[in-house]
Coordinates of N, CA and C in Angstrom, one line a residue:
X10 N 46.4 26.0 82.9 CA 46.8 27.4 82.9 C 45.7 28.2 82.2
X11 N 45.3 29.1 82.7 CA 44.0 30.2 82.0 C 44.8 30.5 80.8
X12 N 43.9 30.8 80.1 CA 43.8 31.1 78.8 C 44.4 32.8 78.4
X13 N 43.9 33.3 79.7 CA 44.6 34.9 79.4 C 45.7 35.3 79.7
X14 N 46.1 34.3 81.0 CA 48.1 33.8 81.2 C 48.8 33.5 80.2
X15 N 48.3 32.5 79.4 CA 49.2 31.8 78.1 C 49.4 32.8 77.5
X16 N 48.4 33.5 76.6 CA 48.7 34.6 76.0 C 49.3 35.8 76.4
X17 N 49.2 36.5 77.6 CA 50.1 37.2 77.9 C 51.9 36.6 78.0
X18 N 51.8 35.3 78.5 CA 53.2 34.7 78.5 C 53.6 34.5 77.1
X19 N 52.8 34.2 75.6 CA 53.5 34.2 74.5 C 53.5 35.4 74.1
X20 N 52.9 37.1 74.1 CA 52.8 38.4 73.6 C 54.4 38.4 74.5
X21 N 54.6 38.3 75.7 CA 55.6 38.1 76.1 C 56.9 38.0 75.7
X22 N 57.0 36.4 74.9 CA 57.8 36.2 74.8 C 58.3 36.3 73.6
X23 N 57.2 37.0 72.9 CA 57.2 37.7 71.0 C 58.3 39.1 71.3
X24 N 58.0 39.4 72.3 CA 58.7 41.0 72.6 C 60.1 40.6 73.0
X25 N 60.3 39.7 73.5 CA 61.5 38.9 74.3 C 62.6 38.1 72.9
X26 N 61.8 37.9 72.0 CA 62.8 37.4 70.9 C 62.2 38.2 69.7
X27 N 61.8 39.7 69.9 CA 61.8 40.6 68.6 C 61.2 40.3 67.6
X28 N 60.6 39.2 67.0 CA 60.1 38.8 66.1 C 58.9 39.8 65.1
X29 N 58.7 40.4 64.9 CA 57.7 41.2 64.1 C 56.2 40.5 63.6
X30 N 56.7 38.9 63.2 CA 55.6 38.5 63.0 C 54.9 37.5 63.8
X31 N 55.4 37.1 64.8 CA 54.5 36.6 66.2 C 53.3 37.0 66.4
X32 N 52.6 35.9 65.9 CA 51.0 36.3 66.6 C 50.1 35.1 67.2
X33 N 49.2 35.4 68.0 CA 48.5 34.4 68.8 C 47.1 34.1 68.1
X34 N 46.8 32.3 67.5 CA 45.8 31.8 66.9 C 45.1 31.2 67.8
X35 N 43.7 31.3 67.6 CA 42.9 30.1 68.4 C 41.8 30.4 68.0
X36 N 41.1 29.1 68.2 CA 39.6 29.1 67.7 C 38.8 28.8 68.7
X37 N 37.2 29.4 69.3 CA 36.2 28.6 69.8 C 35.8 27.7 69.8
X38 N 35.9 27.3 68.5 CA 34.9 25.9 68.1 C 35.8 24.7 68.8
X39 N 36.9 24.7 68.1 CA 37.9 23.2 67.8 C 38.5 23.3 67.1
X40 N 38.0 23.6 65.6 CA 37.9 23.6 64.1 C 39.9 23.9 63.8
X41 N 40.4 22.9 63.6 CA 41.8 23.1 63.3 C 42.4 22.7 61.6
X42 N 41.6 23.7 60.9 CA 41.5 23.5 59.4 C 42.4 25.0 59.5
X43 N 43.4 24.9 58.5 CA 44.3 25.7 57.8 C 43.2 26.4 56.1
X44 N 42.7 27.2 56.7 CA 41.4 28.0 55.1 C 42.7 28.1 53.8
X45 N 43.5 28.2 53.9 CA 44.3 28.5 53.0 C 44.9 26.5 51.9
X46 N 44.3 26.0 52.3 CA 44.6 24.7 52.1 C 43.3 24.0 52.0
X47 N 42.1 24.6 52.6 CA 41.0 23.6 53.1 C 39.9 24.6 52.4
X48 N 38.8 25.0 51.2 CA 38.7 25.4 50.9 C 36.6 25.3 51.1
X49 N 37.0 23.9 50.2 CA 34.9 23.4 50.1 C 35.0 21.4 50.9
X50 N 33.6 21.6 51.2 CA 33.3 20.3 51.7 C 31.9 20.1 51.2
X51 N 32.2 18.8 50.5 CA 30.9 17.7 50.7 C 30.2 17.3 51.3
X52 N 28.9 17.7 51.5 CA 28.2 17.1 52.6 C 26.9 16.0 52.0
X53 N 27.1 14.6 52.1 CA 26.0 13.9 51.3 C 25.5 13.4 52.2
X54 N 24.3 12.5 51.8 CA 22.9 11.8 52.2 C 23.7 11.7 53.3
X55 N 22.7 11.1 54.0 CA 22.9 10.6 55.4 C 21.6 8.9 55.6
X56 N 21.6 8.6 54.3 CA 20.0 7.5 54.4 C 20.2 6.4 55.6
X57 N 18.6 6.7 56.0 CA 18.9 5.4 57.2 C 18.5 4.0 57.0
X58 N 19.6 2.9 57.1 CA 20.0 1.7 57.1 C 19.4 0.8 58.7
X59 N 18.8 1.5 59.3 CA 18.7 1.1 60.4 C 17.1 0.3 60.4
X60 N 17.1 -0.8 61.0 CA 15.8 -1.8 61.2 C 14.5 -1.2 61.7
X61 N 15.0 -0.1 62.3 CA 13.6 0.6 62.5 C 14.2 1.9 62.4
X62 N 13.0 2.5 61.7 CA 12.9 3.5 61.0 C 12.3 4.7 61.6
X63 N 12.6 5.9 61.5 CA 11.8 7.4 62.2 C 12.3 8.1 60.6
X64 N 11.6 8.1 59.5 CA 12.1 9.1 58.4 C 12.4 10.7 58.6
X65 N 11.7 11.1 59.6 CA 12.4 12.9 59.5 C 13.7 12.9 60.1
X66 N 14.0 11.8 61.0 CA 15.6 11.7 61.6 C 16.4 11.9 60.5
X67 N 16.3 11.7 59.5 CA 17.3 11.4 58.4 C 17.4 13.4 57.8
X68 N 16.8 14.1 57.8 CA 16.7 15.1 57.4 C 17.0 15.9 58.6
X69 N 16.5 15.8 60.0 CA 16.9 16.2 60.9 C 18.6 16.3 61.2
X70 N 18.9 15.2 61.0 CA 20.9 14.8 61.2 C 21.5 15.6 59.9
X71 N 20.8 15.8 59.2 CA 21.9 16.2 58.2 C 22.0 18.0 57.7
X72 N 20.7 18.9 58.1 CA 20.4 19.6 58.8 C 21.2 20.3 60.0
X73 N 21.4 19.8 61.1 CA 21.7 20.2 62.0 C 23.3 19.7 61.4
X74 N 24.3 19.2 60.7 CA 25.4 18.6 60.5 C 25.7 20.1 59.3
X75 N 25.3 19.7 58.3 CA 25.3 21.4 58.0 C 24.9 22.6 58.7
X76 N 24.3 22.6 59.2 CA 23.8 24.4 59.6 C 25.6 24.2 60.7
X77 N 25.7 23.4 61.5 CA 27.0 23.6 62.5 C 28.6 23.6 61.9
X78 N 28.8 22.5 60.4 CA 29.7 23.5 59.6 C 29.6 24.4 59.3
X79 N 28.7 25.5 58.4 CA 28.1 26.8 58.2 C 28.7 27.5 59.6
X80 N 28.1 26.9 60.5 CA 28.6 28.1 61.7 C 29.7 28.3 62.3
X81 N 30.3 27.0 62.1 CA 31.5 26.9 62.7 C 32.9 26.9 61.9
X82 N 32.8 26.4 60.6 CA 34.0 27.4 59.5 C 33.5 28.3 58.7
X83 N 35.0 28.1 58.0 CA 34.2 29.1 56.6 C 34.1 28.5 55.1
X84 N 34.3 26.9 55.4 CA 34.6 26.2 54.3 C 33.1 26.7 53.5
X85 N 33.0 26.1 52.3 CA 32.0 26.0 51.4 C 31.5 25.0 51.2
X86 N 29.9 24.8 51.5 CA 30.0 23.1 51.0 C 29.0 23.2 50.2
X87 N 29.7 22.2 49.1 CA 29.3 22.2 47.8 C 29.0 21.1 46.7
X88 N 28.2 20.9 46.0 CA 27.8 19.3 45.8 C 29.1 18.4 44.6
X89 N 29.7 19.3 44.3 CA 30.6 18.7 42.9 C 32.6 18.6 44.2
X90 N 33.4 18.4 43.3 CA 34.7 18.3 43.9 C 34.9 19.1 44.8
X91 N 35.3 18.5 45.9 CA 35.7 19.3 47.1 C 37.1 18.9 48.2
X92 N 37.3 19.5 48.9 CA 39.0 19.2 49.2 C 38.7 18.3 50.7
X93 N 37.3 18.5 51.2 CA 37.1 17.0 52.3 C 35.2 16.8 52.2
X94 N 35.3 15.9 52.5 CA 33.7 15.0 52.0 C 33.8 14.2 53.5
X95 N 32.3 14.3 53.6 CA 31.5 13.8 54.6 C 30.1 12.6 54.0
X96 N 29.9 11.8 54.3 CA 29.4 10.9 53.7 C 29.0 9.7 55.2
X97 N 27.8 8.8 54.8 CA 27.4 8.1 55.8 C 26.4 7.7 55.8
X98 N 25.7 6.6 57.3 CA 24.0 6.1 57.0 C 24.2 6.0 58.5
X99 N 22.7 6.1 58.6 CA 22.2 6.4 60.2 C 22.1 4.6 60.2
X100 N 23.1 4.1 60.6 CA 22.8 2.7 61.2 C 21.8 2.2 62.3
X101 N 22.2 2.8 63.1 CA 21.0 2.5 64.7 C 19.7 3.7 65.1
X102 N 18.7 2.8 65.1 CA 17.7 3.8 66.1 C 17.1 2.7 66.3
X103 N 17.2 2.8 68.3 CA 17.0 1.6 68.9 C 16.8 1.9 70.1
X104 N 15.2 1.2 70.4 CA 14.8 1.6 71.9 C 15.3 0.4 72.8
X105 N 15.7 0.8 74.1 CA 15.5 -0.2 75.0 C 15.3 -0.2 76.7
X106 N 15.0 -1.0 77.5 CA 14.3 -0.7 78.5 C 15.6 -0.2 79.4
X107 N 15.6 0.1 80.4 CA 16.9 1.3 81.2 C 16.4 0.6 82.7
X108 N 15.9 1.4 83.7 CA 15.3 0.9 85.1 C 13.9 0.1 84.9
X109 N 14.5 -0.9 85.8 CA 13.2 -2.1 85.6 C 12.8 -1.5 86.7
X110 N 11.1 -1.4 87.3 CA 10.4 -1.4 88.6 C 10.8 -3.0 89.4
X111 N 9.6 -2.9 90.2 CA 9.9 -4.4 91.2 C 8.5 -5.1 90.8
X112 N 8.3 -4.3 89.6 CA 7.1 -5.4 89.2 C 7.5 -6.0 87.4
X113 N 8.6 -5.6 87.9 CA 9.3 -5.8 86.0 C 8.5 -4.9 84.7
X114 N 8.4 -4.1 85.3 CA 8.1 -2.8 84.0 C 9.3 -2.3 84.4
X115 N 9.7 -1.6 82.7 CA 11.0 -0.5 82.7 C 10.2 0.8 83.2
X116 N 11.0 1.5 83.4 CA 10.2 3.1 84.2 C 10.9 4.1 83.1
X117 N 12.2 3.6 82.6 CA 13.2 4.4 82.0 C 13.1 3.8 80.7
X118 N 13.1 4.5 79.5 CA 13.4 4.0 78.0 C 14.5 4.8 77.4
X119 N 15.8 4.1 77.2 CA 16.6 4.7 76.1 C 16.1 4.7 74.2
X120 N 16.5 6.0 74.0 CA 16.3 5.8 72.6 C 18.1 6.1 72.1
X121 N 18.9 4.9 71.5 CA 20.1 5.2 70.9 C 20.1 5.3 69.2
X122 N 20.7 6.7 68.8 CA 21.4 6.5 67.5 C 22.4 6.2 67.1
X123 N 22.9 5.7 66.5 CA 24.3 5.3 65.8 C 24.0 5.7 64.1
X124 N 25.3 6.5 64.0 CA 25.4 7.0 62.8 C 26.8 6.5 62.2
X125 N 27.1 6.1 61.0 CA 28.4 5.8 60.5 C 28.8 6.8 59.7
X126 N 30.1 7.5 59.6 CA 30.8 8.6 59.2 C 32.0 7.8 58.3
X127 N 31.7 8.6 57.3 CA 33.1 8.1 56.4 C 34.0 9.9 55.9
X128 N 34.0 9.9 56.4 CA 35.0 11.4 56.3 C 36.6 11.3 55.4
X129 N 36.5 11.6 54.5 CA 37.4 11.9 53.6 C 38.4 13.6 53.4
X130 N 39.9 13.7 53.9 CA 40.6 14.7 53.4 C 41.3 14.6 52.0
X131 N 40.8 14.8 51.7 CA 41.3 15.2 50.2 C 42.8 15.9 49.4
X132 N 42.9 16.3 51.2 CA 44.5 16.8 50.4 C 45.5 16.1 51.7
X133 N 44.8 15.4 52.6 CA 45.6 14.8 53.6 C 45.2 13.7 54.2
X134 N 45.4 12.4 53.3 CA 44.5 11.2 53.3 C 44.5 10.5 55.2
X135 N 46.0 10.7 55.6 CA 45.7 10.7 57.0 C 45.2 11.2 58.2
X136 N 44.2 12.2 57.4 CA 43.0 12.6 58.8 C 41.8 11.9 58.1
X137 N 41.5 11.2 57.0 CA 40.5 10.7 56.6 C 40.0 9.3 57.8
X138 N 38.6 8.8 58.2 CA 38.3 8.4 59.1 C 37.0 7.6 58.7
X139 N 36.8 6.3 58.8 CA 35.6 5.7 59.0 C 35.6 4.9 60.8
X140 N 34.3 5.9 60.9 CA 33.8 5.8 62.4 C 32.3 5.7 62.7
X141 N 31.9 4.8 63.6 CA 30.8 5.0 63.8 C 30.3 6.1 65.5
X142 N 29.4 6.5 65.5 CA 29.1 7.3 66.8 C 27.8 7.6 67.2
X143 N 27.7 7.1 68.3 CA 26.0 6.9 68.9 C 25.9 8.1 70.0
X144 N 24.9 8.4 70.5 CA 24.3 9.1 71.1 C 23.1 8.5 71.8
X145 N 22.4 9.0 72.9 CA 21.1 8.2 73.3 C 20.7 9.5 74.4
X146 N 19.5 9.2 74.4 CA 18.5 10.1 75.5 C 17.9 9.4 76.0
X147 N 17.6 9.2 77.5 CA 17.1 8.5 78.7 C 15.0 9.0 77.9
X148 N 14.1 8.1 78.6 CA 12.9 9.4 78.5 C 12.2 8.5 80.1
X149 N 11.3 9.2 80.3 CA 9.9 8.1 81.1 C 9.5 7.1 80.4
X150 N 9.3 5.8 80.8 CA 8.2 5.0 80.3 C 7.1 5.3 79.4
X151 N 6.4 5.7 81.2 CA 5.1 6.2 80.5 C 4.9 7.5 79.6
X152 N 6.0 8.2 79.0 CA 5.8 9.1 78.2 C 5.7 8.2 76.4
X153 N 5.1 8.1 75.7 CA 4.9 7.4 74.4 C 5.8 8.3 73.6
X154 N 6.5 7.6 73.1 CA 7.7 7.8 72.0 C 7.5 8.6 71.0
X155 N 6.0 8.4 70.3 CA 5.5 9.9 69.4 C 5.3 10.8 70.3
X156 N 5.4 10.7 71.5 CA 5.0 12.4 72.1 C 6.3 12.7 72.3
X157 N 7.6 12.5 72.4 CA 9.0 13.2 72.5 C 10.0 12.7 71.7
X158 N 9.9 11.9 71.0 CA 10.2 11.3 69.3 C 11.3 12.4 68.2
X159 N 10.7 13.9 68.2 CA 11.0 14.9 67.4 C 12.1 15.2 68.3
X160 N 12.1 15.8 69.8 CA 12.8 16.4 70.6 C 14.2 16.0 71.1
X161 N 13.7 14.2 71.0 CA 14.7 13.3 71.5 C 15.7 13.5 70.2
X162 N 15.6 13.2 68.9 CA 15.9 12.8 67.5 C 16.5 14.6 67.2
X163 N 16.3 15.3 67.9 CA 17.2 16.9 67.4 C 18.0 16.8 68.6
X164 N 17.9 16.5 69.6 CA 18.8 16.7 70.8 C 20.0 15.6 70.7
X165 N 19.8 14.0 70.6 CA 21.0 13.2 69.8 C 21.4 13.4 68.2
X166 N 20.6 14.4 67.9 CA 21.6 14.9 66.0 C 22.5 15.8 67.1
X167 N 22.0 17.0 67.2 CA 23.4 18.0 67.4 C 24.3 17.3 68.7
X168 N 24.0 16.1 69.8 CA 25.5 15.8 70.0 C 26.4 14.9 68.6
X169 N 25.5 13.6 68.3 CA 26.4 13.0 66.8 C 27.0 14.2 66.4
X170 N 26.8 15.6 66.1 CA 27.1 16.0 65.1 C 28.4 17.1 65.8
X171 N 28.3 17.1 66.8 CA 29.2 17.7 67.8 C 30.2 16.3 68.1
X172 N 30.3 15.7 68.3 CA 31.3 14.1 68.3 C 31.9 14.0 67.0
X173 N 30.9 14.4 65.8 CA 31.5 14.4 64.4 C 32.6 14.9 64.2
X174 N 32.1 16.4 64.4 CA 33.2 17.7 63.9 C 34.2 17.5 64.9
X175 N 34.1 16.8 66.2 CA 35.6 16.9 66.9 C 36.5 16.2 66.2
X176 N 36.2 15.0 66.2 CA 36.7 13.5 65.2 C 37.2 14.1 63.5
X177 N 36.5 15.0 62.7 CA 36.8 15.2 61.6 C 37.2 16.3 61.5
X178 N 36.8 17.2 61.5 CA 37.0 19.1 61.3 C 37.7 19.6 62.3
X179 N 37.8 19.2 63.6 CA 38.3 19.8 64.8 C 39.3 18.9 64.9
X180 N 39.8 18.1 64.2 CA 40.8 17.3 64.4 C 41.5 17.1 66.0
X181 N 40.6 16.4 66.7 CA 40.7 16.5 67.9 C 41.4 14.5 68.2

């Protein structure tokens, strides 16, 4: 049902049962946090545990994980007590070969991340969540992994971090 039917059918049916204070909520994002209840958030390290190592990933994920809370509520996040915490370690960064040729070279290289999420509600211990969630970007073979390394490592942060907020903040 379109989005501008529903609401005309509830303005509808506010007028239909007289109610004064009927009104219609919804958000862009997802984001199904009550502000009146949900106030600041923790956002800590994110250090990577992972066997092989890319160090600016680690700053990259956490980065892009704040600036998209920042955009997308209006919580506070703040380093001392807060009413939900976000917490975690980049477990996976892991290449591996995708399409073999017919001479047994890969042609395709995946690069996957796996992040572990420990999300804590603080005033509603049953939306709290330990989850892990990966991401991956195809590339060319022959393209060398320092030459699209940065591009690949910002493009799987903001999906992880879009999988995150659905699973934690958007309580989806």
């Amino acid at each position: 049902m379109p989005l501008r039917f529903l609401k005309i059918l509830l303005a509808a049916l506010c007028v239909v049962l007289g109610t004064q204070s009927c009104s219609i909520k919804y958000t862009l994002n997802g984001a199904a946090l009550d502000y009146s209840v949900y106030k600041t958030i923790r956002v800590s390290e994110f250090p990577i545990r992972a066997a092989l190592v890319y160090a600016p990933l680690q700053q990259t994920f956490e980065n892009a994980l704040q600036d998209y809370i920042q955009r997308n509520t209006r919580l506070t996040i703040t380093d001392g007590a807060s009413d939900l915490e976000l917490s975690g370690e980049i477990t996976g960064y892991a290449l591996t070969p995708q399409a073999v040729t017919e001479d047994a070279y890969a042609s395709r290289t995946r690069l996957t991340i796996t992040v572990r999420v420990k999300y804590v509600d603080n005033k509603n211990d049953k939306n709290s969540i330990d989850q892990s969630f990966s991401a991956y970007r195809d590339f060319d073979a022959t393209q060398l992994l320092i030459d699209v390394q940065d591009q690949l490592c910002q493009e799987i942060s903001e999906e992880l971090v879009d999988l995150i907020f659905n699973a934690t903040l958007g309580n989806w």
